[in-house]
Short mmCIF file of C-alpha atoms in Angstrom, two decimals:
data_model
loop_
_atom_site.label_atom_id
_atom_site.label_comp_id
_atom_site.label_asym_id
_atom_site.label_seq_id
_atom_site.Cartn_x
_atom_site.Cartn_y
_atom_site.Cartn_z
CA UNK A 64 -12.15 88.70 -71.81
CA UNK A 65 -14.99 90.41 -69.96
CA UNK A 66 -17.53 88.11 -71.63
CA UNK A 67 -15.55 85.08 -70.43
CA UNK A 68 -15.42 86.31 -66.82
CA UNK A 69 -19.14 87.02 -66.72
CA UNK A 70 -19.94 83.57 -68.10
CA UNK A 71 -17.71 81.95 -65.44
CA UNK A 72 -19.50 83.79 -62.61
CA UNK A 73 -22.84 82.68 -63.95
CA UNK A 74 -21.74 79.02 -64.05
CA UNK A 75 -20.56 79.08 -60.34
CA UNK A 76 -23.72 80.69 -58.98
CA UNK A 77 -25.83 77.50 -58.89
CA UNK A 78 -23.02 75.69 -57.04
CA UNK A 79 -22.76 78.36 -54.39
CA UNK A 80 -26.54 78.43 -53.95
CA UNK A 81 -26.56 74.61 -53.51
CA UNK A 82 -23.83 74.74 -50.84
CA UNK A 83 -25.71 77.42 -48.95
CA UNK A 84 -28.94 75.42 -49.07
CA UNK A 85 -27.14 72.21 -47.89
CA UNK A 86 -25.48 74.04 -44.99
CA UNK A 87 -28.77 75.52 -43.93
CA UNK A 88 -30.45 72.12 -44.07
CA UNK A 89 -27.73 70.58 -41.84
CA UNK A 90 -28.06 73.38 -39.30
CA UNK A 91 -31.81 73.08 -39.16
CA UNK A 92 -31.59 69.26 -38.92
CA UNK A 93 -29.04 69.40 -36.05
CA UNK A 94 -31.21 71.92 -34.19
CA UNK A 95 -34.31 69.72 -34.61
CA UNK A 96 -32.46 66.53 -33.50
CA UNK A 97 -30.97 68.17 -30.45
CA UNK A 98 -34.15 69.87 -29.28
CA UNK A 99 -37.00 67.63 -30.40
CA UNK A 100 -35.73 63.96 -30.20
CA UNK A 101 -36.81 61.82 -27.21
CA UNK A 102 -34.37 61.10 -24.37
CA UNK A 103 -32.24 58.04 -25.05
CA UNK A 104 -32.83 58.05 -28.82
CA UNK A 105 -29.77 58.01 -31.07
CA UNK A 106 -28.94 58.90 -34.57
CA UNK A 107 -27.59 56.26 -36.90
CA UNK A 108 -24.07 57.63 -36.52
CA UNK A 109 -24.33 57.78 -32.75
CA UNK A 110 -25.56 54.20 -32.50
CA UNK A 111 -22.78 52.99 -34.79
CA UNK A 112 -20.14 54.93 -32.89
CA UNK A 113 -21.35 53.78 -29.45
CA UNK A 114 -18.94 51.42 -27.55
CA UNK A 115 -21.24 48.46 -26.90
CA UNK A 116 -18.56 46.67 -24.84
CA UNK A 117 -19.00 49.28 -22.11
CA UNK A 118 -22.72 48.71 -22.01
CA UNK A 119 -23.97 46.47 -19.18
CA UNK A 120 -27.34 44.93 -18.68
CA UNK A 121 -29.76 47.01 -16.66
CA UNK A 122 -29.33 46.63 -12.92
CA UNK A 123 -31.23 43.72 -11.39
CA UNK A 124 -30.68 41.10 -8.64
CA UNK A 125 -28.34 38.15 -9.28
CA UNK A 126 -29.65 34.77 -8.02
CA UNK A 127 -27.25 33.26 -5.47
CA UNK A 128 -27.14 30.28 -3.07
CA UNK A 129 -26.72 31.39 0.53
CA UNK A 130 -25.93 29.61 3.82
CA UNK A 131 -26.25 31.26 7.22
CA UNK A 132 -23.24 29.93 9.09
CA UNK A 133 -23.15 28.81 12.71
CA UNK A 134 -20.76 26.77 14.90
CA UNK A 135 -21.18 23.02 14.54
CA UNK A 136 -19.16 19.82 15.06
CA UNK A 137 -16.48 19.57 12.41
CA UNK A 138 -14.10 16.83 11.43
CA UNK A 139 -11.26 18.01 9.24
CA UNK A 140 -9.90 15.83 6.46
CA UNK A 141 -7.30 15.96 3.74
CA UNK A 142 -7.65 14.40 0.31
CA UNK A 143 -4.76 12.84 -1.57
CA UNK A 144 -4.30 10.66 -4.59
CA UNK A 145 -2.87 7.31 -3.54
CA UNK A 146 -2.30 3.87 -5.00
CA UNK A 147 -3.11 0.26 -4.24
CA UNK A 148 -0.16 -1.85 -3.07
CA UNK A 149 -0.26 -5.66 -2.60
CA UNK A 150 -0.34 -6.84 1.00
CA UNK A 151 2.47 -9.22 0.14
CA UNK A 152 4.48 -9.96 -3.00
CA UNK A 153 6.68 -12.83 -4.16
CA UNK A 154 9.08 -13.04 -7.07
CA UNK A 155 9.05 -16.77 -7.79
CA UNK A 156 12.58 -17.90 -8.68
CA UNK A 157 14.18 -21.39 -8.87
CA UNK A 158 16.76 -22.44 -6.28
CA UNK A 159 18.58 -24.72 -8.74
CA UNK A 160 19.46 -24.56 -12.42
CA UNK A 161 17.46 -26.52 -14.96
CA UNK A 162 15.14 -26.46 -17.93
CA UNK A 163 11.49 -25.45 -17.58
CA UNK A 164 9.60 -28.70 -18.15
CA UNK A 165 6.12 -27.64 -17.01
CA UNK A 166 4.32 -24.38 -16.20
CA UNK A 167 1.22 -25.02 -14.11
CA UNK A 168 -0.34 -21.53 -13.76
CA UNK A 169 -1.05 -18.42 -15.84
CA UNK A 170 -1.47 -14.70 -14.97
CA UNK A 171 -4.80 -14.15 -13.25
CA UNK A 172 -4.86 -17.59 -11.62
CA UNK A 173 -5.35 -17.75 -7.87
CA UNK A 174 -2.80 -19.87 -6.04
CA UNK A 175 -2.44 -21.16 -2.49
CA UNK A 176 0.65 -21.36 -0.36
CA UNK A 177 2.57 -24.53 -1.27
CA UNK A 178 0.85 -24.99 -4.63
CA UNK A 179 3.01 -26.37 -7.47
CA UNK A 180 3.72 -23.67 -10.05
CA UNK A 181 6.41 -25.14 -12.33
CA UNK A 182 8.64 -28.20 -12.76
CA UNK A 183 12.31 -28.20 -13.81
CA UNK A 184 14.30 -30.91 -15.52
CA UNK A 185 17.73 -31.35 -13.83
CA UNK A 186 19.47 -34.68 -14.66
CA UNK A 187 22.59 -33.93 -12.60
CA UNK A 188 20.48 -33.54 -9.46
CA UNK A 189 18.76 -36.86 -10.18
CA UNK A 190 22.15 -38.58 -10.50
CA UNK A 191 23.39 -37.11 -7.22
CA UNK A 192 20.24 -38.27 -5.49
CA UNK A 193 20.73 -41.85 -6.77
CA UNK A 194 24.35 -41.87 -5.60
CA UNK A 195 23.37 -40.66 -2.17
CA UNK A 196 20.65 -43.31 -1.90
CA UNK A 197 23.10 -46.08 -2.86
CA UNK A 198 25.63 -44.82 -0.33
CA UNK A 199 23.01 -44.81 2.38
CA UNK A 200 21.87 -48.34 1.52
CA UNK A 201 25.52 -49.56 1.68
CA UNK A 202 26.03 -47.92 5.06
CA UNK A 203 22.81 -49.49 6.35
CA UNK A 204 24.05 -52.97 5.20
CA UNK A 205 27.35 -52.39 6.95
CA UNK A 206 25.48 -51.74 10.17
CA UNK A 207 23.70 -55.08 9.85
CA UNK A 208 26.98 -56.97 9.23
CA UNK A 209 28.71 -55.23 12.11
CA UNK A 210 25.78 -55.99 14.34
CA UNK A 211 25.95 -59.71 13.50
CA UNK A 212 29.69 -59.84 14.22
CA UNK A 213 29.16 -57.97 17.46
CA UNK A 214 26.55 -60.48 18.56
CA UNK A 215 28.99 -63.34 17.76
CA UNK A 216 31.71 -61.63 19.76
CA UNK A 217 29.37 -61.22 22.69
CA UNK A 218 28.49 -64.96 22.52
CA UNK A 219 32.22 -65.87 22.42
CA UNK A 220 32.91 -63.56 25.32
CA UNK A 221 30.14 -65.14 27.36
CA UNK A 222 31.37 -68.67 26.52
CA UNK A 223 34.93 -67.74 27.43
CA UNK A 224 33.81 -66.28 30.71
CA UNK A 225 32.07 -69.58 31.47
CA UNK A 226 35.27 -71.50 30.67
CA UNK A 227 37.27 -69.21 32.94
CA UNK A 228 34.79 -69.83 35.70
CA UNK A 229 34.97 -73.62 35.13
CA UNK A 230 38.77 -73.48 35.10
CA UNK A 231 38.75 -71.66 38.40
CA UNK A 232 36.54 -74.35 39.88
CA UNK A 233 38.78 -77.06 38.48
CA UNK A 234 41.86 -75.43 40.00
CA UNK A 235 40.18 -75.24 43.38
CA UNK A 236 39.11 -78.86 43.10
CA UNK A 237 42.58 -80.03 42.12
CA UNK A 238 44.12 -78.03 44.95
CA UNK A 239 41.78 -79.68 47.45
CA UNK A 240 42.59 -83.12 46.04
CA UNK A 241 46.30 -82.36 46.19
CA UNK A 242 46.05 -81.24 49.82
CA UNK A 243 44.30 -84.52 50.62
CA UNK A 244 46.98 -86.63 49.05
CA UNK A 245 49.63 -84.46 50.56
CA UNK A 246 48.37 -85.44 54.01
CA UNK A 247 47.98 -89.07 52.94
CA UNK A 248 51.55 -89.30 51.69
CA UNK A 249 52.82 -88.02 55.05
CA UNK A 250 50.82 -90.70 56.84
CA UNK A 251 51.95 -93.38 54.31
CA UNK A 252 55.56 -92.33 54.71
CA UNK A 253 55.29 -92.72 58.51
CA UNK A 254 53.60 -96.10 58.23
CA UNK A 255 56.12 -97.33 55.63
CA UNK A 256 59.08 -96.30 57.75
CA UNK A 257 57.58 -98.19 60.74
CA UNK A 258 56.80 -101.22 58.59
CA UNK A 259 53.10 -100.86 58.90
CA UNK A 260 52.53 -100.95 55.13
CA UNK A 261 54.35 -102.53 52.29
CA UNK A 262 56.51 -100.78 49.77
CA UNK A 263 53.95 -101.36 47.03
CA UNK A 264 51.28 -99.73 49.10
CA UNK A 265 53.63 -96.80 49.77
CA UNK A 266 54.49 -96.51 46.04
CA UNK A 267 50.78 -96.48 45.18
CA UNK A 268 50.08 -93.65 47.64
CA UNK A 269 53.10 -91.68 46.34
CA UNK A 270 51.87 -92.04 42.73
CA UNK A 271 48.46 -90.64 43.64
CA UNK A 272 50.13 -87.72 45.45
CA UNK A 273 52.19 -86.87 42.39
CA UNK A 274 49.13 -87.21 40.15
CA UNK A 275 47.22 -84.69 42.28
CA UNK A 276 50.11 -82.23 42.06
CA UNK A 277 50.18 -82.64 38.26
CA UNK A 278 46.42 -82.13 38.13
CA UNK A 279 46.76 -78.81 40.06
CA UNK A 280 49.46 -77.62 37.65
CA UNK A 281 47.36 -78.57 34.62
CA UNK A 282 44.25 -76.90 36.02
CA UNK A 283 46.19 -73.66 36.58
CA UNK A 284 47.50 -73.87 33.04
CA UNK A 285 44.00 -74.38 31.70
CA UNK A 286 42.85 -71.37 33.78
CA UNK A 287 45.55 -69.15 32.29
CA UNK A 288 44.56 -70.29 28.81
CA UNK A 289 40.89 -69.49 29.51
CA UNK A 290 41.83 -66.05 30.81
CA UNK A 291 43.82 -65.38 27.63
CA UNK A 292 40.84 -66.48 25.55
CA UNK A 293 38.62 -64.14 27.63
CA UNK A 294 40.87 -61.17 26.90
CA UNK A 295 40.83 -62.02 23.20
CA UNK A 296 37.04 -62.35 23.19
CA UNK A 297 36.67 -59.04 25.04
CA UNK A 298 38.94 -57.34 22.49
CA UNK A 299 36.96 -58.80 19.59
CA UNK A 300 33.70 -57.65 21.23
CA UNK A 301 35.06 -54.15 21.73
CA UNK A 302 36.28 -54.03 18.13
CA UNK A 303 32.86 -55.18 16.93
CA UNK A 304 31.18 -52.48 19.01
CA UNK A 305 33.50 -49.84 17.57
CA UNK A 306 32.77 -51.13 14.06
CA UNK A 307 29.07 -50.80 14.73
CA UNK A 308 29.59 -47.22 15.93
CA UNK A 309 31.60 -46.37 12.81
CA UNK A 310 28.93 -47.99 10.64
CA UNK A 311 26.22 -45.99 12.34
CA UNK A 312 28.16 -42.74 11.88
CA UNK A 313 28.73 -43.55 8.22
CA UNK A 314 25.06 -44.44 7.84
CA UNK A 315 24.02 -41.15 9.46
CA UNK A 316 26.33 -39.25 7.15
CA UNK A 317 24.99 -41.16 4.17
CA UNK A 318 21.43 -40.46 5.32
CA UNK A 319 22.19 -36.75 5.71
CA UNK A 320 23.69 -36.70 2.23
CA UNK A 321 20.65 -38.55 0.89
CA UNK A 322 18.24 -36.16 2.63
CA UNK A 323 20.17 -33.17 1.30
CA UNK A 324 20.12 -34.63 -2.20
CA UNK A 325 16.36 -35.23 -1.87
CA UNK A 326 15.79 -31.64 -0.69
CA UNK A 327 17.88 -30.20 -3.51
CA UNK A 328 16.19 -32.44 -6.03
CA UNK A 329 12.85 -31.30 -4.60
CA UNK A 330 13.72 -27.78 -5.74
CA UNK A 331 12.86 -28.84 -9.29
CA UNK A 332 9.25 -28.50 -8.09
CA UNK A 333 8.76 -24.73 -7.78
CA UNK A 334 6.01 -23.88 -5.30
CA UNK A 335 4.25 -20.74 -4.11
CA UNK A 336 5.41 -19.39 -0.77
CA UNK A 337 2.31 -17.19 -0.34
CA UNK A 338 -1.34 -17.32 -1.31
CA UNK A 339 -2.45 -14.77 -3.88
CA UNK A 340 -2.94 -14.14 -7.55
CA UNK A 341 -0.42 -14.58 -10.38
CA UNK A 342 0.26 -11.13 -11.80
CA UNK A 343 3.04 -12.00 -14.29
CA UNK A 344 4.61 -15.00 -16.02
CA UNK A 345 8.03 -14.06 -17.34
CA UNK A 346 9.51 -17.36 -18.64
CA UNK A 347 8.29 -19.80 -21.29
CA UNK A 348 8.41 -23.59 -21.27
CA UNK A 349 11.78 -25.01 -22.35
CA UNK A 350 13.80 -22.05 -21.09
CA UNK A 351 16.99 -22.59 -19.10
CA UNK A 352 16.78 -20.90 -15.72
CA UNK A 353 19.10 -20.51 -12.78
CA UNK A 354 18.76 -19.25 -9.20
CA UNK A 355 17.56 -15.64 -9.24
CA UNK A 356 15.68 -15.91 -12.55
CA UNK A 357 12.15 -14.61 -11.94
CA UNK A 358 9.54 -16.95 -13.41
CA UNK A 359 6.33 -15.65 -11.83
CA UNK A 360 5.16 -12.70 -9.78
CA UNK A 361 2.51 -13.39 -7.15
CA UNK A 362 0.66 -10.75 -5.13
CA UNK A 363 -1.63 -11.07 -2.12
CA UNK A 364 -4.38 -8.52 -2.68
CA UNK A 365 -6.84 -9.45 0.06
CA UNK A 366 -6.38 -7.48 2.17
CA UNK A 367 -4.79 -4.73 0.09
CA UNK A 368 -2.68 -1.78 1.22
CA UNK A 369 -3.97 1.62 0.08
CA UNK A 370 -1.22 4.22 0.46
CA UNK A 371 -1.03 7.98 -0.01
CA UNK A 372 1.97 10.32 0.16
CA UNK A 373 0.79 12.98 2.59
CA UNK A 374 2.49 16.37 3.01
CA UNK A 375 4.32 16.65 6.32
CA UNK A 376 2.17 19.60 7.45
CA UNK A 377 -0.89 17.31 7.24
CA UNK A 378 0.76 14.34 8.96
CA UNK A 379 0.49 15.82 12.46
CA UNK A 380 -3.26 15.30 12.85
CA UNK A 381 -3.37 11.82 11.31
CA UNK A 382 -3.36 8.90 13.75
CA UNK A 383 -3.89 5.17 13.53
CA UNK A 384 -7.61 4.43 13.61
CA UNK A 385 -8.72 7.67 11.90
CA UNK A 386 -11.51 7.09 9.31
CA UNK A 387 -10.57 7.07 5.62
CA UNK A 388 -13.00 7.44 2.72
CA UNK A 389 -11.67 5.80 -0.42
CA UNK A 390 -12.76 6.15 -4.04
CA UNK A 391 -11.31 4.81 -7.22
CA UNK A 392 -9.96 7.57 -9.44
CA UNK A 393 -12.58 6.88 -12.09
CA UNK A 394 -15.31 7.22 -9.42
CA UNK A 395 -14.08 10.53 -7.99
CA UNK A 396 -17.25 12.39 -9.03
CA UNK A 397 -19.65 9.61 -8.06
CA UNK A 398 -21.08 8.48 -4.74
CA UNK A 399 -19.32 5.11 -4.86
CA UNK A 400 -16.85 4.85 -2.00
CA UNK A 401 -15.71 2.54 0.78
CA UNK A 402 -14.86 3.31 4.39
CA UNK A 403 -11.64 2.15 6.00
CA UNK A 404 -9.27 3.22 8.77
CA UNK A 405 -5.65 4.35 9.00
CA UNK A 406 -3.65 1.25 9.92
CA UNK A 407 -0.16 2.66 9.64
CA UNK A 408 1.60 6.02 9.58
CA UNK A 409 5.13 5.45 8.34
CA UNK A 410 7.67 6.90 10.79
CA UNK A 411 9.85 8.58 8.14
CA UNK A 412 9.29 11.22 5.44
CA UNK A 413 10.79 11.66 2.01
CA UNK A 414 13.53 14.31 2.43
CA UNK A 415 12.99 15.54 -1.13
CA UNK A 416 9.21 15.63 -1.46
CA UNK A 417 8.62 16.25 2.28
CA UNK A 418 5.87 13.66 2.33
CA UNK A 419 5.13 10.63 4.46
CA UNK A 420 3.13 7.49 3.72
CA UNK A 421 -0.27 6.92 5.32
CA UNK A 422 -1.69 3.44 4.81
CA UNK A 423 -5.14 1.90 5.14
CA UNK A 424 -5.20 -1.90 5.14
CA UNK A 425 -8.53 -2.73 3.50
CA UNK A 426 -10.40 -6.01 2.80
CA UNK A 427 -10.49 -6.72 -0.92
CA UNK A 428 -12.23 -10.07 -1.35
CA UNK A 429 -14.19 -8.72 -4.34
CA UNK A 430 -10.93 -7.51 -5.95
CA UNK A 431 -12.32 -3.98 -6.24
CA UNK A 432 -8.76 -2.64 -6.07
CA UNK A 433 -5.88 -4.00 -8.14
CA UNK A 434 -2.16 -3.45 -7.49
CA UNK A 435 -0.92 -0.18 -8.99
CA UNK A 436 -4.40 1.31 -9.34
CA UNK A 437 -4.86 4.97 -8.40
CA UNK A 438 -7.28 5.83 -5.62
CA UNK A 439 -8.51 9.00 -3.91
CA UNK A 440 -8.14 8.89 -0.13
CA UNK A 441 -9.95 11.35 2.11
CA UNK A 442 -8.14 11.00 5.43
CA UNK A 443 -9.84 12.34 8.55
CA UNK A 444 -7.77 14.49 10.91
CA UNK A 445 -8.73 16.10 14.23
CA UNK A 446 -12.34 16.53 15.33
CA UNK A 447 -13.74 19.75 16.85
CA UNK A 448 -16.97 19.99 18.78
CA UNK A 449 -17.64 23.57 17.62
CA UNK A 450 -16.19 25.22 14.56
CA UNK A 451 -17.34 27.95 12.19
CA UNK A 452 -17.23 26.50 8.68
CA UNK A 453 -18.37 27.42 5.18
CA UNK A 454 -18.83 25.32 2.04
CA UNK A 455 -15.43 25.05 0.37
CA UNK A 456 -17.05 26.15 -2.90
CA UNK A 457 -17.69 29.58 -1.36
CA UNK A 458 -13.98 30.42 -1.02
CA UNK A 459 -12.40 32.45 -3.81
CA UNK A 460 -8.87 33.77 -4.35
CA UNK A 461 -9.34 37.43 -5.10
CA UNK A 462 -6.29 39.68 -4.79
CA UNK A 463 -2.79 39.41 -6.19
CA UNK A 464 -1.56 37.75 -3.00
CA UNK A 465 -4.05 34.94 -3.58
CA UNK A 466 -5.69 35.79 -0.28
CA UNK A 467 -8.88 33.77 0.34
CA UNK A 468 -12.19 35.61 0.49
CA UNK A 469 -15.91 34.93 0.46
CA UNK A 470 -18.95 36.81 -0.76
CA UNK A 471 -21.58 37.49 1.85
CA UNK A 472 -25.05 39.03 1.66
CA UNK A 473 -25.03 42.53 3.19
CA UNK A 474 -28.17 44.45 4.16
CA UNK A 475 -27.56 48.23 3.78
CA UNK A 476 -30.87 49.18 5.47
CA UNK A 477 -33.02 52.32 5.15
CA UNK A 478 -30.19 54.75 5.78
CA UNK A 479 -27.96 53.46 2.99
CA UNK A 480 -26.95 55.82 0.25
CA UNK A 481 -28.67 55.24 -3.11
CA UNK A 482 -26.56 55.67 -6.24
CA UNK A 483 -28.02 56.21 -9.72
CA UNK A 484 -26.61 55.24 -13.11
CA UNK A 485 -27.50 55.22 -16.80
CA UNK A 486 -28.31 51.92 -18.43
CA UNK A 487 -26.70 53.13 -21.67
CA UNK A 488 -23.70 54.76 -20.02
CA UNK A 489 -22.89 52.77 -16.84
CA UNK A 490 -19.86 54.96 -16.21
CA UNK A 491 -22.27 57.76 -15.30
CA UNK A 492 -22.95 57.54 -11.52
CA UNK A 493 -24.90 60.10 -9.49
CA UNK A 494 -25.99 60.31 -5.86
CA UNK A 495 -29.37 61.78 -6.87
CA UNK A 496 -31.94 61.04 -9.57
CA UNK A 497 -31.97 62.88 -12.88
CA UNK A 498 -31.17 62.48 -16.56
CA UNK A 499 -27.99 61.18 -18.17
CA UNK A 500 -25.83 64.11 -19.29
CA UNK A 501 -24.75 62.12 -22.33
CA UNK A 502 -28.01 60.79 -23.73
CA UNK A 503 -30.68 62.44 -21.62
CA UNK A 504 -32.12 59.10 -20.39
CA UNK A 505 -33.55 58.89 -16.89
CA UNK A 506 -31.01 57.58 -14.36
CA UNK A 507 -31.93 54.32 -12.58
CA UNK A 508 -31.02 53.28 -9.01
CA UNK A 509 -27.81 51.31 -8.68
CA UNK A 510 -28.69 50.45 -5.11
CA UNK A 511 -32.15 50.41 -3.70
CA UNK A 512 -32.78 50.74 0.01
CA UNK A 513 -33.48 47.45 1.77
CA UNK A 514 -31.84 45.36 -1.02
CA UNK A 515 -29.56 42.37 -0.42
CA UNK A 516 -26.18 43.30 -1.83
CA UNK A 517 -22.94 41.41 -2.38
CA UNK A 518 -20.01 42.22 -0.13
CA UNK A 519 -16.57 40.55 -0.26
CA UNK A 520 -14.86 39.63 3.01
CA UNK A 521 -11.25 38.49 3.31
CA UNK A 522 -10.84 35.50 5.61
CA UNK A 523 -8.28 33.26 7.28
CA UNK A 524 -8.96 29.57 6.73
CA UNK A 525 -8.17 26.57 8.89
CA UNK A 526 -8.61 22.86 8.33
CA UNK A 527 -10.81 21.43 5.60
CA UNK A 528 -12.50 18.14 4.78
CA UNK A 529 -12.95 18.89 1.10
CA UNK A 530 -16.62 19.86 1.33
CA UNK A 531 -16.29 22.39 4.17
CA UNK A 532 -13.49 24.65 5.39
CA UNK A 533 -12.96 26.06 8.85
CA UNK A 534 -12.93 29.87 9.14
CA UNK A 535 -10.54 31.28 11.74
CA UNK A 536 -10.94 34.99 11.02
CA UNK A 537 -13.17 37.30 8.95
CA UNK A 538 -16.64 35.85 9.57
CA UNK A 539 -19.00 35.54 12.52
CA UNK A 540 -22.00 33.45 13.39
CA UNK A 541 -25.08 34.45 11.40
CA UNK A 542 -23.22 35.76 8.33
CA UNK A 543 -24.93 34.78 5.09
CA UNK A 544 -22.23 33.28 2.89
CA UNK A 545 -22.77 32.98 -0.86
CA UNK A 546 -21.51 29.58 -2.05
CA UNK A 547 -22.89 29.53 -5.62
CA UNK A 548 -23.78 32.12 -8.25
CA UNK A 549 -21.05 34.62 -7.29
CA UNK A 550 -18.90 34.25 -10.41
CA UNK A 551 -19.89 37.59 -11.98
CA UNK A 552 -20.58 39.63 -8.87
CA UNK A 553 -19.09 43.02 -8.19
CA UNK A 554 -18.96 44.78 -4.87
CA UNK A 555 -22.42 46.17 -4.04
CA UNK A 556 -24.35 44.23 -6.70
CA UNK A 557 -27.92 43.34 -5.67
CA UNK A 558 -28.40 39.62 -5.02
CA UNK A 559 -31.41 37.35 -4.71
CA UNK A 560 -30.93 34.41 -2.29
CA UNK A 561 -32.68 31.31 -3.59
CA UNK A 562 -32.49 27.54 -3.47
CA UNK A 563 -29.80 26.08 -5.69
CA UNK A 564 -30.07 22.86 -7.63
CA UNK A 565 -27.70 20.84 -9.77
CA UNK A 566 -28.45 22.95 -12.85
CA UNK A 567 -28.56 26.30 -11.06
CA UNK A 568 -31.12 28.46 -9.23
CA UNK A 569 -34.55 26.97 -8.71
CA UNK A 570 -36.15 30.44 -8.73
CA UNK A 571 -35.25 33.64 -10.59
CA UNK A 572 -35.59 37.11 -9.02
CA UNK A 573 -38.62 39.24 -9.96
CA UNK A 574 -38.01 42.39 -12.04
CA UNK A 575 -37.28 45.50 -9.96
CA UNK A 576 -40.08 47.95 -9.26
CA UNK A 577 -38.39 50.87 -11.03
CA UNK A 578 -39.58 51.50 -14.58
CA UNK A 579 -35.99 51.60 -15.75
CA UNK A 580 -35.22 48.20 -14.36
CA UNK A 581 -33.94 45.31 -16.48
CA UNK A 582 -35.14 45.25 -20.05
CA UNK A 583 -34.65 48.15 -22.35
CA UNK A 584 -38.25 48.13 -23.58
CA UNK A 585 -39.40 50.03 -20.43
CA UNK A 586 -36.71 52.68 -20.67
CA UNK A 587 -37.87 56.05 -22.09
CA UNK A 588 -36.26 56.76 -25.41
CA UNK A 589 -35.06 53.19 -25.99
CA UNK A 590 -37.84 52.54 -28.46
CA UNK A 591 -36.22 55.09 -30.82
CA UNK A 592 -32.82 53.35 -30.87
CA UNK A 593 -31.89 51.94 -34.28
CA UNK A 594 -32.48 48.23 -34.50
CA UNK A 595 -34.88 48.11 -31.49
CA UNK A 596 -38.13 46.28 -32.12
CA UNK A 597 -41.43 47.09 -30.46
#
C-alpha cells in the first residue's frame, strides 16, 4: 500500500510543476502587457471583444451648403396635382331612331362645328316626308283653283254692277219719257174734248202714253233683277275669297308639316355641334340606335382647362389672374413647364374633402395636354415685398411633435468650452486634455475654439412656394442656414461651409491640425492594433 501511494505522488508532481509554471507565465505576461504596451494597443482578445458599433470616425468637419438669409421679395405658392379637362365636351347622340348606314370619322380625327359625322337609314321618316310634300303640293294647287274662281267672281261682280248702273239709267230715262207723254196726254185730252184733234190722233197719243208707262215698269223690273244678280255675284265673290283663305291656311299647315318632316328627316345626318377632336367611337356600322344612344364623344381641347383640387386653407390667397406654373407629371423633375394664369376659382368646396377647384384656362394648339392627363400646378398666392425665407430643403422635422427645425452654423468663439474625447471610446468625454482611462490613448478635441459648429433651431414656418419657405419665428437676418449635407449632423458637430453641386460638395474640408484628427494612422498606439496596416 505504501509503495502504491508513493508512486502516485511521484506521478502527480510533474503536473503540479507544470500548473505552477503556467500560472507564473500568465502573471508575468499580464504584468508586461499592462505596463509595457503602447497606449491604444490591444490584445487579440480585447480587439475581438471591442464593440465596433460604438466606434465613430475621428472628429473632423462635415462639408455643408450654407446660405446667409436676409429679407427679400417673396411670392408664396402652393403645388397641387391636377388634371386636364376639355374646354367643352359633346356626347353625339341621334335624335331619331334608325340604322347606322355610314360613319364618317374615327377617334383622333379633328372635326368642325356642323361637320357630318354619321348617316342613319330611316325609311319611315322618308315616307312621312313624301306624304307631307304631296299634301303641300295639293294645298298649293287648291290655292291656284280658288284664285281662278275668285277672279271669275270678281269679273261677274263687276259686270253685274255695270248692269245695275245701266238699269238705273234706263229707269230714269223711261221715267222722263213717261212724264213727257203724261203731259202730252193731258194736252191731247183737252184738244180732243174741244174738237181740235181727231179721235185717231187722240188714240195715238194715248197709246204712246201707255207705252211709256209700261217702259217705266219694265225698266224698274230689269233694275230689280240686276240688283238681285249683283247680290248673287257679291256672295259668290265672298265665297271665293273665303275659299282662297281656307286654301292658304291649309297650304300653310301643309308647308309646316312638310318643313317639320324635312327637319326630322334631316336628323338622319348626325353632325357635330362643337369643333374639337373625336375621343371615342362607341357604335359600329349597321347598329340600330335610338335617341340617347351615344355614338361619338367629341372634346374641345384648345384651349384646355387645367384644374386642381386645392385645400380650403390655401384657397384664401388665390385670386383670378395669379400666375400658375404647370408641368406634366412625367416632367415634374425637369425644367419643362408652361406659364398660365388662374382664370376661375370655383365658388364652392367639397364638403367631404374640404377642397375647392382652381382652374387655369390654357392655350393648347400643340395638344401638349390631353383630357384626363395629370399635371402639376404651382399656383402663386400673395406677394410680400420683404420676407425672411430659407430653402425648403433646409427644413427638417426633428422632435416627436414633428416640429420644423433648421440647422444653422454657430460660431462658439475664443471663450467656448473645449471638450475632449477618445477616438476608440467616444463615450469618454472630458473637459481637459489627457489619456483615455480605458485604453490609455491621448484624448482629442471634440470642439476646437473658433470652429463652425452645427446648431439646431426650432422655427415657425409661413407660406411656401415649393423652393423657399417663409420663416415667421426662430431665425433672424444674417443666420447661416444649412440646406444640404446635414443628414448625419449632431448638435455641436464641426461643419465646413462649401459650395454645393448636383453630386455634393465641390470642396472637402482639410484635416484638422491636431495629431489625433481623422485617420487612425496618426493616433499613438493605433499602429499596434490587430489588423492595422502601416
